C-alpha positions as CSV (number, residue, x, y, z in Angstrom):
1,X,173.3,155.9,154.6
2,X,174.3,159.5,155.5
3,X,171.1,160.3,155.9
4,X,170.2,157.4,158.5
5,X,173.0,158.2,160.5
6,X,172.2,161.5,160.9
7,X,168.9,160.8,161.8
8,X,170.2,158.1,164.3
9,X,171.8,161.4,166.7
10,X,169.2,163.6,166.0
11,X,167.6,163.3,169.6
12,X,171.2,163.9,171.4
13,X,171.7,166.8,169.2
14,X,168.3,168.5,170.1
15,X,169.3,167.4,173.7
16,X,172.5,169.3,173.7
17,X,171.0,172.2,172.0
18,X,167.4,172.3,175.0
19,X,170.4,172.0,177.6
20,X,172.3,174.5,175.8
21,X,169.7,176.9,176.0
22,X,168.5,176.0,179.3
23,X,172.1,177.0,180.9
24,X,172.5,180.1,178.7
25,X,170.3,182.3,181.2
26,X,171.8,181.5,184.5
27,X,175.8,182.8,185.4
28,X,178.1,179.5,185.3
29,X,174.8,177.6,184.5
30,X,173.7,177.3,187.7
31,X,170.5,177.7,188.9
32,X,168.9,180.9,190.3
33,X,166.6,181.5,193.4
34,X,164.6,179.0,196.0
35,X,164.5,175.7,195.0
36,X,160.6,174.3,193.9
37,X,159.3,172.7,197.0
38,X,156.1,170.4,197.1
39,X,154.0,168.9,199.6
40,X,153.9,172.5,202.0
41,X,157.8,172.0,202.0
42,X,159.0,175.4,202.7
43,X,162.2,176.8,201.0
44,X,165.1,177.7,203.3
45,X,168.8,178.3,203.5
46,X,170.7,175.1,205.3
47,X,173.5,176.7,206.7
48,X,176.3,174.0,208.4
49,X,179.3,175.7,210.9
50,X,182.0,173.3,211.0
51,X,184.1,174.0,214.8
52,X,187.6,172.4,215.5
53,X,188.6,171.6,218.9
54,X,192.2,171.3,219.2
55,X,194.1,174.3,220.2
56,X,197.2,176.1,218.5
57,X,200.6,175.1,219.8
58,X,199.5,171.8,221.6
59,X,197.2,173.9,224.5
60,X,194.3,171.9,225.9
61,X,191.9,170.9,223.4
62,X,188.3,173.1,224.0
63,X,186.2,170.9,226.6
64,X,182.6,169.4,225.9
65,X,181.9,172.7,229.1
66,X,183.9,175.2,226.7
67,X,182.0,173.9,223.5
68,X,178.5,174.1,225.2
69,X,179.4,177.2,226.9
70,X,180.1,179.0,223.5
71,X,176.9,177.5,222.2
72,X,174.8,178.9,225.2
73,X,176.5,182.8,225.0
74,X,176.4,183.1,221.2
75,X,174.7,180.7,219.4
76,X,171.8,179.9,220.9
77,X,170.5,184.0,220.8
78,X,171.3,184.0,217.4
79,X,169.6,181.2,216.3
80,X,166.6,180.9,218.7
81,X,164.2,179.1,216.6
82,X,167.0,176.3,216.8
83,X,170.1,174.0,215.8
84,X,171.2,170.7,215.5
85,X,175.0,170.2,216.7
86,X,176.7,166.4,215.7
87,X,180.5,165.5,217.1
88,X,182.3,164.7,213.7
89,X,185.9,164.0,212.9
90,X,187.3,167.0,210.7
91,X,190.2,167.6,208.0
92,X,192.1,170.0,207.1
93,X,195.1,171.4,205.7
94,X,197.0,174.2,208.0
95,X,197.6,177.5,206.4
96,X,201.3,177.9,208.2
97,X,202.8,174.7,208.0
98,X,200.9,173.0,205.2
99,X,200.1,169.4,206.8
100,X,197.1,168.1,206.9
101,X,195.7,168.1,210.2
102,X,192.9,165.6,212.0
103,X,191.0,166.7,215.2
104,X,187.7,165.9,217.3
105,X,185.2,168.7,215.8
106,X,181.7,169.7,215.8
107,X,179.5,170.5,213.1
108,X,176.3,173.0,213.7
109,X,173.2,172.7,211.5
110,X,170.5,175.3,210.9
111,X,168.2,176.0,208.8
112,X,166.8,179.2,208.9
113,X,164.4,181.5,206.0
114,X,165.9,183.6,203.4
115,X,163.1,184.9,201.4
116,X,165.2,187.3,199.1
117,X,168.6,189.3,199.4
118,X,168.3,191.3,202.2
119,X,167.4,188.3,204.2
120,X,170.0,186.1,202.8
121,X,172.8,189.1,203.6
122,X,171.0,189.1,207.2
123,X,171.6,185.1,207.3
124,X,175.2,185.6,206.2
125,X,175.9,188.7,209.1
126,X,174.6,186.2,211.5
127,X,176.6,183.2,210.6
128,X,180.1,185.4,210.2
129,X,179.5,186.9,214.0
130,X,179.5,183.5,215.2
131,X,182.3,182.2,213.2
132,X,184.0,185.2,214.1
133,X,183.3,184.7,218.0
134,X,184.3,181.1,218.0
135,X,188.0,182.2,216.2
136,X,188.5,185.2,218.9
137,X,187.2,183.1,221.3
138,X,189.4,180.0,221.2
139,X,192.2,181.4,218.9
140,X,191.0,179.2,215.8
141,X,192.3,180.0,212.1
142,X,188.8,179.6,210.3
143,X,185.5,177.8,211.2
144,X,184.2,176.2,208.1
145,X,180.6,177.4,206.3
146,X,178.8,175.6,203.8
147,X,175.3,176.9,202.9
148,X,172.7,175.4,200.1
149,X,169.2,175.8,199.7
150,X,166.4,173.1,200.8
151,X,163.0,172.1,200.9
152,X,162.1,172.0,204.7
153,X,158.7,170.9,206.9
154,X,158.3,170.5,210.4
């Protein structure tokens, strides 16, 4: 009977162990580099900017004019091959008083190449000016950043 049973967890055993192994070369067992993309999909870095539009200490909140304005003076050189910009609804919890707080926001999507490090650190510089811009600019506390890699064609 021993023998049976042992034989019954034999495949999720030798599972375990291939994604064991498979994890053991990769830091926190995540995967390394550009993902594989088919079809002529080319591999890029999908970058998303995520913009508040209320104002500290009840001021008016930053206009649709303001908004496009900003977008127009530093966005648009930076990123001249193009964007996507969607209104959204954001989240998030004040670093001074601790509540949650809700507020009209945009959201700014690009995609943009990042072939190896010094690319990806040119990427990065790129994204922090404008983040940096938009807080100096409108006297934000952050403006979000979520990055991940994708298969992309046009």
């Amino acid at each position: 009977m021993a023998d049976v049973a042992f034989l019954a967890r034999l495949p999720a055993v030798a599972a375990l162990l291939l994604l064991t192994a498979a994890c053991a070369g990769h830091p926190h067992g995540l995967p390394q580099g550009n993902p594989a993309c088919t079809g002529g999909d080319a591999a890029m870095v999908q970058a998303t900017l995520f913009f508040g539009l209320d104002r500290p200490g009840g001021a008016p909140q930053i206009t649709p004019a303001e908004f496009d304005r900003f977008v127009d003076e530093v966005v648009s050189p930076t990123f001249p091959d193009g964007f996507t910009i969607q209104q959204a609804e954001g989240g998030w919890r004040d670093t001074q008083t601790g509540t949650t707080i809700r507020e009209p926001s945009r959201t700014i999507l690009i995609l943009a190449p990042a072939a190896d490090a010094a690319a990806a650190g040119a990427l990065r510089d790129r994204l922090d000016r404008i983040r940096a811009a938009y807080i100096r600019a409108f006297d934000q506390q952050a403006v979000g950043l979520a990055t991940s890699r994708a298969c992309v064609d046009f």
